[in-house]
A tleap script that builds the chain and sets N, CA, C and O, in Angstrom:
source leaprc.protein.ff14SB
mol = sequence {
  NMET SER GLY ASN VAL LYS PHE ASN ALA VAL
  ALA PRO ALA LEU ALA LYS LYS LYS SER GLU
  LYS ALA GLN SER ILE LEU PRO HIE ASP PHE
  LEU LEU SER LEU HIE GLY ARG ARG VAL ILE
  VAL PHE LEU SER TYR LYS ASP HIE GLU LEU
  GLU GLY ARG LEU THR ALA VAL ASP ALA ASP
  LYS GLY ASP ILE PHE LEU GLU GLU VAL VAL
  HIE TYR VAL TRP ASN ARG GLY VAL GLY GLN
  HIE GLY LYS GLU GLY THR ARG GLU GLU LEU
  ARG ARG CYS LYS SER ALA MET VAL ASN SER
  ARG TYR ILE GLU MET ILE ALA PRO CALA
}
set mol.1.N position { -173.725 19.004 142.477 }
set mol.1.CA position { -173.774 20.024 141.349 }
set mol.1.C position { -172.135 20.852 141.894 }
set mol.1.O position { -171.600 20.727 142.995 }
set mol.2.N position { -171.695 21.590 140.833 }
set mol.2.CA position { -170.582 22.610 141.543 }
set mol.2.C position { -170.371 23.755 142.106 }
set mol.2.O position { -170.796 24.810 141.635 }
set mol.3.N position { -169.826 23.683 142.960 }
set mol.3.CA position { -169.533 24.880 143.671 }
set mol.3.C position { -169.258 26.425 143.355 }
set mol.3.O position { -169.506 27.420 144.036 }
set mol.4.N position { -168.776 26.318 142.333 }
set mol.4.CA position { -168.651 27.584 141.718 }
set mol.4.C position { -169.265 27.780 140.836 }
set mol.4.O position { -169.057 28.412 139.801 }
set mol.5.N position { -170.272 27.103 141.293 }
set mol.5.CA position { -172.220 27.453 139.359 }
set mol.5.C position { -173.052 28.119 140.611 }
set mol.5.O position { -173.465 27.584 141.640 }
set mol.6.N position { -173.130 29.216 140.244 }
set mol.6.CA position { -174.551 29.615 140.513 }
set mol.6.C position { -175.829 30.372 139.820 }
set mol.6.O position { -175.925 31.489 139.311 }
set mol.7.N position { -176.755 29.330 140.005 }
set mol.7.CA position { -177.717 29.397 140.311 }
set mol.7.C position { -179.218 30.375 140.509 }
set mol.7.O position { -180.159 29.859 141.112 }
set mol.8.N position { -179.342 31.749 139.975 }
set mol.8.CA position { -180.547 32.393 140.262 }
set mol.8.C position { -181.447 32.655 139.230 }
set mol.8.O position { -181.377 32.740 138.004 }
set mol.9.N position { -182.421 32.770 140.191 }
set mol.9.CA position { -183.371 32.749 139.426 }
set mol.9.C position { -184.027 33.894 138.859 }
set mol.9.O position { -184.947 33.819 138.044 }
set mol.10.N position { -183.495 35.037 139.343 }
set mol.10.CA position { -184.481 36.235 139.518 }
set mol.10.C position { -183.272 37.746 139.442 }
set mol.10.O position { -183.529 38.786 138.836 }
set mol.11.N position { -182.078 37.490 140.167 }
set mol.11.CA position { -181.348 38.517 140.668 }
set mol.11.C position { -180.756 38.558 139.842 }
set mol.11.O position { -180.771 37.557 139.125 }
set mol.12.N position { -179.696 39.969 139.350 }
set mol.12.CA position { -179.021 39.226 138.032 }
set mol.12.C position { -177.246 38.949 138.760 }
set mol.12.O position { -177.082 39.334 139.917 }
set mol.13.N position { -176.671 38.636 138.406 }
set mol.13.CA position { -175.218 38.215 137.973 }
set mol.13.C position { -174.752 39.106 138.478 }
set mol.13.O position { -174.972 40.317 138.443 }
set mol.14.N position { -173.519 37.987 139.381 }
set mol.14.CA position { -172.602 39.096 139.062 }
set mol.14.C position { -171.328 39.687 138.979 }
set mol.14.O position { -170.487 39.043 138.353 }
set mol.15.N position { -170.938 40.937 139.544 }
set mol.15.CA position { -169.646 41.623 138.073 }
set mol.15.C position { -168.442 40.640 137.882 }
set mol.15.O position { -167.707 40.100 138.708 }
set mol.16.N position { -168.468 40.611 137.101 }
set mol.16.CA position { -166.794 39.389 136.391 }
set mol.16.C position { -165.848 40.914 136.587 }
set mol.16.O position { -166.188 41.819 137.348 }
set mol.17.N position { -164.852 40.926 135.882 }
set mol.17.CA position { -163.304 41.033 135.761 }
set mol.17.C position { -163.633 41.097 134.835 }
set mol.17.O position { -164.502 40.375 134.347 }
set mol.18.N position { -162.558 42.722 133.830 }
set mol.18.CA position { -163.201 42.433 132.550 }
set mol.18.C position { -162.644 41.529 131.770 }
set mol.18.O position { -163.273 40.946 130.887 }
set mol.19.N position { -161.256 41.309 132.061 }
set mol.19.CA position { -161.311 39.905 131.910 }
set mol.19.C position { -162.467 38.558 130.813 }
set mol.19.O position { -162.824 38.040 129.754 }
set mol.20.N position { -162.523 38.736 132.458 }
set mol.20.CA position { -163.680 37.064 131.908 }
set mol.20.C position { -165.220 37.989 131.794 }
set mol.20.O position { -165.930 38.723 132.482 }
set mol.21.N position { -165.172 37.549 130.804 }
set mol.21.CA position { -166.532 37.439 129.276 }
set mol.21.C position { -167.755 36.410 129.793 }
set mol.21.O position { -167.237 35.327 129.524 }
set mol.22.N position { -168.659 36.194 130.192 }
set mol.22.CA position { -170.244 35.214 129.741 }
set mol.22.C position { -170.102 35.535 129.337 }
set mol.22.O position { -169.692 36.693 129.421 }
set mol.23.N position { -170.385 34.451 127.744 }
set mol.23.CA position { -171.101 34.412 127.139 }
set mol.23.C position { -172.912 33.209 127.568 }
set mol.23.O position { -172.765 31.995 127.705 }
set mol.24.N position { -173.760 33.587 127.647 }
set mol.24.CA position { -174.648 33.702 126.689 }
set mol.24.C position { -175.401 33.241 125.881 }
set mol.24.O position { -175.929 33.841 124.945 }
set mol.25.N position { -175.517 32.117 126.182 }
set mol.25.CA position { -176.261 31.036 124.687 }
set mol.25.C position { -177.966 31.578 123.896 }
set mol.25.O position { -178.391 31.868 122.778 }
set mol.26.N position { -178.460 31.470 125.235 }
set mol.26.CA position { -179.639 31.444 125.188 }
set mol.26.C position { -180.159 32.871 125.785 }
set mol.26.O position { -179.308 33.559 126.348 }
set mol.27.N position { -181.824 33.489 125.683 }
set mol.27.CA position { -181.636 34.751 126.300 }
set mol.27.C position { -182.244 34.424 127.773 }
set mol.27.O position { -183.431 34.125 127.899 }
set mol.28.N position { -181.725 34.469 128.417 }
set mol.28.CA position { -182.415 34.270 129.664 }
set mol.28.C position { -183.959 35.166 129.885 }
set mol.28.O position { -184.941 34.547 130.296 }
set mol.29.N position { -184.000 35.857 129.739 }
set mol.29.CA position { -185.821 35.956 129.948 }
set mol.29.C position { -186.209 34.797 129.928 }
set mol.29.O position { -186.654 34.267 130.946 }
set mol.30.N position { -186.070 33.810 128.107 }
set mol.30.CA position { -187.293 33.258 127.693 }
set mol.30.C position { -187.267 31.602 128.731 }
set mol.30.O position { -188.187 30.892 129.135 }
set mol.31.N position { -185.150 31.454 128.919 }
set mol.31.CA position { -185.302 29.964 129.899 }
set mol.31.C position { -186.251 30.840 131.512 }
set mol.31.O position { -186.814 30.115 132.332 }
set mol.32.N position { -186.248 31.709 131.603 }
set mol.32.CA position { -187.080 31.599 133.148 }
set mol.32.C position { -188.561 31.859 133.495 }
set mol.32.O position { -189.132 31.730 134.578 }
set mol.33.N position { -189.301 32.482 131.632 }
set mol.33.CA position { -190.131 31.692 130.758 }
set mol.33.C position { -190.454 30.166 131.082 }
set mol.33.O position { -191.558 29.782 131.468 }
set mol.34.N position { -189.327 29.331 130.871 }
set mol.34.CA position { -189.348 27.831 131.134 }
set mol.34.C position { -190.360 26.944 132.372 }
set mol.34.O position { -191.078 25.946 132.419 }
set mol.35.N position { -189.731 28.359 133.541 }
set mol.35.CA position { -188.750 28.021 134.664 }
set mol.35.C position { -190.247 26.989 135.410 }
set mol.35.O position { -191.310 27.610 135.375 }
set mol.36.N position { -190.309 25.759 135.936 }
set mol.36.CA position { -190.979 24.324 136.250 }
set mol.36.C position { -191.449 23.737 135.599 }
set mol.36.O position { -191.678 22.545 135.801 }
set mol.37.N position { -191.889 24.626 134.165 }
set mol.37.CA position { -192.441 23.158 132.805 }
set mol.37.C position { -191.122 22.007 132.042 }
set mol.37.O position { -189.999 22.300 131.633 }
set mol.38.N position { -191.643 21.018 132.071 }
set mol.38.CA position { -191.044 20.220 131.377 }
set mol.38.C position { -190.265 20.760 129.803 }
set mol.38.O position { -190.947 21.151 128.856 }
set mol.39.N position { -188.939 20.695 129.774 }
set mol.39.CA position { -188.954 20.959 128.345 }
set mol.39.C position { -188.485 20.402 127.494 }
set mol.39.O position { -188.168 19.385 128.111 }
set mol.40.N position { -188.058 20.180 126.185 }
set mol.40.CA position { -187.430 19.252 125.864 }
set mol.40.C position { -186.218 20.053 125.137 }
set mol.40.O position { -186.640 21.126 124.706 }
set mol.41.N position { -184.461 19.797 124.798 }
set mol.41.CA position { -183.514 19.848 125.030 }
set mol.41.C position { -182.358 19.177 123.903 }
set mol.41.O position { -181.452 18.344 123.944 }
set mol.42.N position { -183.010 20.114 122.854 }
set mol.42.CA position { -182.348 19.087 121.816 }
set mol.42.C position { -180.405 19.023 122.140 }
set mol.42.O position { -179.924 19.811 122.954 }
set mol.43.N position { -179.914 18.467 121.731 }
set mol.43.CA position { -178.672 18.413 122.239 }
set mol.43.C position { -177.940 18.586 120.948 }
set mol.43.O position { -178.598 18.199 119.982 }
set mol.44.N position { -176.325 19.237 120.568 }
set mol.44.CA position { -175.214 19.455 119.222 }
set mol.44.C position { -174.953 19.021 119.936 }
set mol.44.O position { -174.487 19.807 120.760 }
set mol.45.N position { -174.935 17.475 120.427 }
set mol.45.CA position { -173.823 16.172 120.025 }
set mol.45.C position { -174.965 15.149 119.750 }
set mol.45.O position { -175.981 14.872 120.388 }
set mol.46.N position { -174.484 14.716 118.661 }
set mol.46.CA position { -174.745 13.055 118.169 }
set mol.46.C position { -175.890 13.153 118.223 }
set mol.46.O position { -176.353 12.097 118.654 }
set mol.47.N position { -177.481 14.668 117.782 }
set mol.47.CA position { -178.887 14.170 117.951 }
set mol.47.C position { -178.735 13.410 119.134 }
set mol.47.O position { -178.513 12.209 118.980 }
set mol.48.N position { -178.792 13.763 120.032 }
set mol.48.CA position { -178.887 13.436 120.799 }
set mol.48.C position { -179.601 14.413 121.959 }
set mol.48.O position { -179.005 15.438 122.288 }
set mol.49.N position { -181.320 13.965 122.779 }
set mol.49.CA position { -181.975 14.969 123.499 }
set mol.49.C position { -182.425 14.524 124.822 }
set mol.49.O position { -182.445 13.385 125.288 }
set mol.50.N position { -182.888 15.970 125.486 }
set mol.50.CA position { -182.846 16.095 126.962 }
set mol.50.C position { -184.016 16.444 127.506 }
set mol.50.O position { -184.199 17.660 127.565 }
set mol.51.N position { -185.170 15.509 128.071 }
set mol.51.CA position { -186.257 15.718 127.778 }
set mol.51.C position { -186.543 15.800 130.197 }
set mol.51.O position { -186.106 14.899 130.912 }
set mol.52.N position { -187.051 16.636 130.576 }
set mol.52.CA position { -187.523 16.853 131.737 }
set mol.52.C position { -187.731 18.543 132.576 }
set mol.52.O position { -188.073 19.455 131.822 }
set mol.53.N position { -187.586 18.778 133.602 }
set mol.53.CA position { -188.276 19.364 134.223 }
set mol.53.C position { -187.327 20.305 134.764 }
set mol.53.O position { -186.598 20.032 135.717 }
set mol.54.N position { -187.336 21.932 133.878 }
set mol.54.CA position { -187.007 22.756 134.244 }
set mol.54.C position { -186.449 23.778 135.878 }
set mol.54.O position { -187.216 24.225 136.730 }
set mol.55.N position { -185.398 23.856 135.866 }
set mol.55.CA position { -185.743 24.024 137.174 }
set mol.55.C position { -184.678 25.437 137.780 }
set mol.55.O position { -185.143 26.281 138.546 }
set mol.56.N position { -183.476 25.474 137.364 }
set mol.56.CA position { -182.902 26.341 138.140 }
set mol.56.C position { -182.277 26.907 136.209 }
set mol.56.O position { -182.315 26.070 135.307 }
set mol.57.N position { -181.810 28.264 135.957 }
set mol.57.CA position { -180.635 27.846 135.190 }
set mol.57.C position { -180.171 29.886 135.954 }
set mol.57.O position { -180.470 30.935 136.526 }
set mol.58.N position { -178.953 28.713 135.018 }
set mol.58.CA position { -177.595 29.786 135.763 }
set mol.58.C position { -177.530 31.747 134.807 }
set mol.58.O position { -177.421 32.168 133.655 }
set mol.59.N position { -177.665 32.275 136.072 }
set mol.59.CA position { -177.322 33.630 135.505 }
set mol.59.C position { -176.311 33.998 134.682 }
set mol.59.O position { -176.753 34.969 134.069 }
set mol.60.N position { -175.285 33.793 134.344 }
set mol.60.CA position { -174.126 34.623 133.695 }
set mol.60.C position { -174.279 33.584 133.173 }
set mol.60.O position { -175.456 33.390 133.478 }
set mol.61.N position { -174.026 32.844 132.675 }
set mol.61.CA position { -174.265 31.810 131.345 }
set mol.61.C position { -175.012 30.964 130.612 }
set mol.61.O position { -174.796 30.401 129.539 }
set mol.62.N position { -176.448 30.960 131.785 }
set mol.62.CA position { -177.338 30.509 130.056 }
set mol.62.C position { -177.719 28.991 131.044 }
set mol.62.O position { -178.856 28.693 131.410 }
set mol.63.N position { -175.947 27.852 131.451 }
set mol.63.CA position { -176.519 26.479 131.788 }
set mol.63.C position { -177.530 26.352 132.365 }
set mol.63.O position { -177.879 27.197 133.189 }
set mol.64.N position { -178.593 24.792 131.967 }
set mol.64.CA position { -179.694 24.991 132.811 }
set mol.64.C position { -179.649 23.665 134.161 }
set mol.64.O position { -178.670 23.008 134.512 }
set mol.65.N position { -180.783 23.617 134.587 }
set mol.65.CA position { -180.405 22.310 135.626 }
set mol.65.C position { -181.720 21.864 135.081 }
set mol.65.O position { -182.622 22.702 135.103 }
set mol.66.N position { -181.946 20.827 134.655 }
set mol.66.CA position { -183.674 19.505 134.853 }
set mol.66.C position { -182.783 18.110 135.719 }
set mol.66.O position { -181.709 17.537 135.903 }
set mol.67.N position { -185.177 18.212 136.221 }
set mol.67.CA position { -184.835 17.210 136.747 }
set mol.67.C position { -186.782 16.166 136.088 }
set mol.67.O position { -187.908 16.470 135.694 }
set mol.68.N position { -185.893 14.852 136.416 }
set mol.68.CA position { -187.071 13.691 136.317 }
set mol.68.C position { -186.303 13.709 134.639 }
set mol.68.O position { -186.743 14.182 133.590 }
set mol.69.N position { -185.213 13.105 134.882 }
set mol.69.CA position { -184.852 13.283 132.804 }
set mol.69.C position { -185.224 11.763 132.156 }
set mol.69.O position { -185.410 10.644 132.635 }
set mol.70.N position { -185.231 12.526 130.395 }
set mol.70.CA position { -184.834 11.236 129.829 }
set mol.70.C position { -184.409 12.207 128.984 }
set mol.70.O position { -184.650 13.336 128.558 }
set mol.71.N position { -183.419 10.961 128.908 }
set mol.71.CA position { -182.508 11.087 127.445 }
set mol.71.C position { -182.427 10.113 126.558 }
set mol.71.O position { -182.470 8.895 126.733 }
set mol.72.N position { -182.259 10.982 125.205 }
set mol.72.CA position { -183.683 9.972 123.907 }
set mol.72.C position { -181.810 10.118 123.208 }
set mol.72.O position { -181.015 10.671 123.967 }
set mol.73.N position { -181.305 9.641 121.913 }
set mol.73.CA position { -180.761 9.718 120.436 }
set mol.73.C position { -181.719 9.680 119.540 }
set mol.73.O position { -182.808 9.176 119.814 }
set mol.74.N position { -181.391 10.320 118.088 }
set mol.74.CA position { -182.636 9.696 117.368 }
set mol.74.C position { -181.569 8.790 116.878 }
set mol.74.O position { -180.339 8.827 116.867 }
set mol.75.N position { -182.695 7.768 116.383 }
set mol.75.CA position { -181.381 6.795 114.877 }
set mol.75.C position { -182.003 6.869 113.743 }
set mol.75.O position { -183.228 6.981 113.706 }
set mol.76.N position { -181.315 6.823 112.748 }
set mol.76.CA position { -181.423 6.967 111.554 }
set mol.76.C position { -181.453 5.806 110.348 }
set mol.76.O position { -180.446 5.105 110.247 }
set mol.77.N position { -182.486 5.592 109.496 }
set mol.77.CA position { -181.530 4.614 108.518 }
set mol.77.C position { -180.628 5.016 107.838 }
set mol.77.O position { -179.915 6.019 107.865 }
set mol.78.N position { -180.719 4.020 107.121 }
set mol.78.CA position { -179.513 4.670 106.276 }
set mol.78.C position { -179.875 5.692 104.966 }
set mol.78.O position { -180.502 5.300 103.982 }
set mol.79.N position { -179.513 6.668 105.087 }
set mol.79.CA position { -179.390 7.868 103.902 }
set mol.79.C position { -180.095 8.566 104.243 }
set mol.79.O position { -180.190 9.462 103.404 }
set mol.80.N position { -181.184 8.834 105.663 }
set mol.80.CA position { -181.940 9.231 105.907 }
set mol.80.C position { -181.169 10.694 106.255 }
set mol.80.O position { -179.946 10.831 106.287 }
set mol.81.N position { -181.931 11.508 106.449 }
set mol.81.CA position { -181.009 14.030 106.896 }
set mol.81.C position { -182.887 14.013 107.227 }
set mol.81.O position { -183.971 13.572 106.846 }
set mol.82.N position { -181.957 15.149 108.559 }
set mol.82.CA position { -183.190 15.484 108.555 }
set mol.82.C position { -183.488 15.085 110.144 }
set mol.82.O position { -182.663 14.322 110.646 }
set mol.83.N position { -184.601 15.535 110.988 }
set mol.83.CA position { -184.776 15.155 112.073 }
set mol.83.C position { -185.608 13.697 111.823 }
set mol.83.O position { -186.566 13.782 112.591 }
set mol.84.N position { -185.659 12.915 111.392 }
set mol.84.CA position { -186.506 11.827 110.146 }
set mol.84.C position { -186.014 10.131 111.358 }
set mol.84.O position { -184.930 9.985 111.922 }
set mol.85.N position { -186.822 9.460 111.394 }
set mol.85.CA position { -186.175 8.139 112.022 }
set mol.85.C position { -187.141 7.970 113.651 }
set mol.85.O position { -188.221 8.465 113.972 }
set mol.86.N position { -185.991 6.862 114.582 }
set mol.86.CA position { -186.973 6.764 115.533 }
set mol.86.C position { -186.496 7.145 116.627 }
set mol.86.O position { -185.315 6.923 116.891 }
set mol.87.N position { -187.220 7.717 117.380 }
set mol.87.CA position { -186.571 8.501 118.705 }
set mol.87.C position { -186.870 7.156 119.705 }
set mol.87.O position { -187.920 6.536 119.873 }
set mol.88.N position { -184.849 6.855 120.599 }
set mol.88.CA position { -184.962 5.664 121.642 }
set mol.88.C position { -184.599 6.646 122.879 }
set mol.88.O position { -184.160 7.779 123.074 }
set mol.89.N position { -185.220 5.092 123.861 }
set mol.89.CA position { -184.562 6.380 124.760 }
set mol.89.C position { -183.100 5.121 125.265 }
set mol.89.O position { -182.748 3.945 125.179 }
set mol.90.N position { -182.688 6.526 125.824 }
set mol.90.CA position { -180.764 5.966 126.576 }
set mol.90.C position { -180.889 4.810 127.919 }
set mol.90.O position { -180.623 3.623 128.109 }
set mol.91.N position { -181.637 6.307 128.921 }
set mol.91.CA position { -181.720 6.184 129.846 }
set mol.91.C position { -182.731 7.196 131.172 }
set mol.91.O position { -183.387 8.003 130.512 }
set mol.92.N position { -182.985 7.360 132.415 }
set mol.92.CA position { -183.461 7.790 132.626 }
set mol.92.C position { -182.106 8.608 134.126 }
set mol.92.O position { -180.989 8.215 134.463 }
set mol.93.N position { -182.890 9.712 134.588 }
set mol.93.CA position { -181.933 10.286 135.692 }
set mol.93.C position { -182.738 11.402 136.975 }
set mol.93.O position { -183.824 11.961 136.825 }
set mol.94.N position { -182.107 11.464 137.831 }
set mol.94.CA position { -183.203 11.793 138.763 }
set mol.94.C position { -183.155 13.703 137.902 }
set mol.94.O position { -184.190 14.194 137.451 }
set mol.95.N position { -181.846 14.426 137.859 }
set mol.95.CA position { -181.374 15.234 137.310 }
set mol.95.C position { -180.148 15.792 136.620 }
set mol.95.O position { -179.138 15.099 136.738 }
set mol.96.N position { -180.076 16.544 136.150 }
set mol.96.CA position { -178.567 16.420 135.028 }
set mol.96.C position { -178.644 18.651 135.073 }
set mol.96.O position { -179.450 19.472 135.510 }
set mol.97.N position { -177.257 18.724 134.323 }
set mol.97.CA position { -176.853 19.964 134.681 }
set mol.97.C position { -176.588 19.758 132.926 }
set mol.97.O position { -175.992 18.921 132.247 }
set mol.98.N position { -177.629 21.395 132.541 }
set mol.98.CA position { -176.805 21.092 130.823 }
set mol.98.C position { -175.533 21.962 130.461 }
set mol.98.O position { -175.942 23.110 130.286 }
set mol.99.N position { -174.751 21.927 130.354 }
set mol.99.CA position { -173.467 23.428 129.501 }
set mol.99.C position { -174.530 24.080 128.660 }
set mol.99.O position { -175.107 23.314 127.888 }
set mol.100.N position { -174.838 25.113 128.654 }
set mol.100.CA position { -175.343 26.112 127.343 }
set mol.100.C position { -174.915 25.593 126.432 }
set mol.100.O position { -175.784 24.959 125.833 }
set mol.101.N position { -173.156 25.492 125.635 }
set mol.101.CA position { -172.577 25.596 124.678 }
set mol.101.C position { -172.789 24.110 124.140 }
set mol.101.O position { -171.946 23.907 123.266 }
set mol.102.N position { -173.553 23.067 124.327 }
set mol.102.CA position { -173.715 22.338 124.155 }
set mol.102.C position { -175.876 22.274 123.299 }
set mol.102.O position { -176.280 21.607 122.347 }
set mol.103.N position { -176.384 22.912 123.888 }
set mol.103.CA position { -177.624 22.841 123.555 }
set mol.103.C position { -178.169 23.425 122.003 }
set mol.103.O position { -177.840 24.587 121.767 }
set mol.104.N position { -178.884 22.789 121.052 }
set mol.104.CA position { -179.156 23.815 120.630 }
set mol.104.C position { -180.709 24.461 120.621 }
set mol.104.O position { -181.184 25.593 120.528 }
set mol.105.N position { -181.191 23.195 120.758 }
set mol.105.CA position { -182.811 24.719 121.639 }
set mol.105.C position { -182.791 24.258 122.409 }
set mol.105.O position { -182.196 23.308 122.918 }
set mol.106.N position { -183.890 25.292 122.732 }
set mol.106.CA position { -185.356 24.163 123.848 }
set mol.106.C position { -186.863 25.030 124.020 }
set mol.106.O position { -187.317 26.173 123.965 }
set mol.107.N position { -187.237 23.728 124.247 }
set mol.107.CA position { -188.709 24.053 123.708 }
set mol.107.C position { -189.605 22.802 124.506 }
set mol.107.O position { -189.461 21.627 124.842 }
set mol.108.N position { -190.693 23.977 124.568 }
set mol.108.CA position { -191.650 23.093 125.771 }
set mol.108.C position { -192.655 21.513 124.893 }
set mol.108.O position { -193.294 21.325 123.857 }
set mol.109.N position { -192.251 20.749 126.065 }
set mol.109.CA position { -192.589 19.654 126.089 }
set mol.109.C position { -194.052 19.197 126.262 }
set mol.109.O position { -194.327 17.997 126.277 }
savepdb mol mol.pdb
quit
């Protein structure tokens, strides 16, 4: 895990310089309500999804840390639109850190 990222479940973010502007994509309270639960993270990259247990939230930007992660991708037939098709497992890993800018939506699993 990167040394410059502070993960915190309850404390407020540290003071920043005026030139630095953190842009939280997802509401921090919402992410904290999912702490310890299995979640599905819909990514904005090519219909990919991650499913795992939410263990930490970056207090500044909303980046998340998942454990027991399964990485899925949606395979669609010719001409299909939306979330139709088959969801196929790509890989499993012990943990993953997800940058909030690539998160489309988070839902409880």
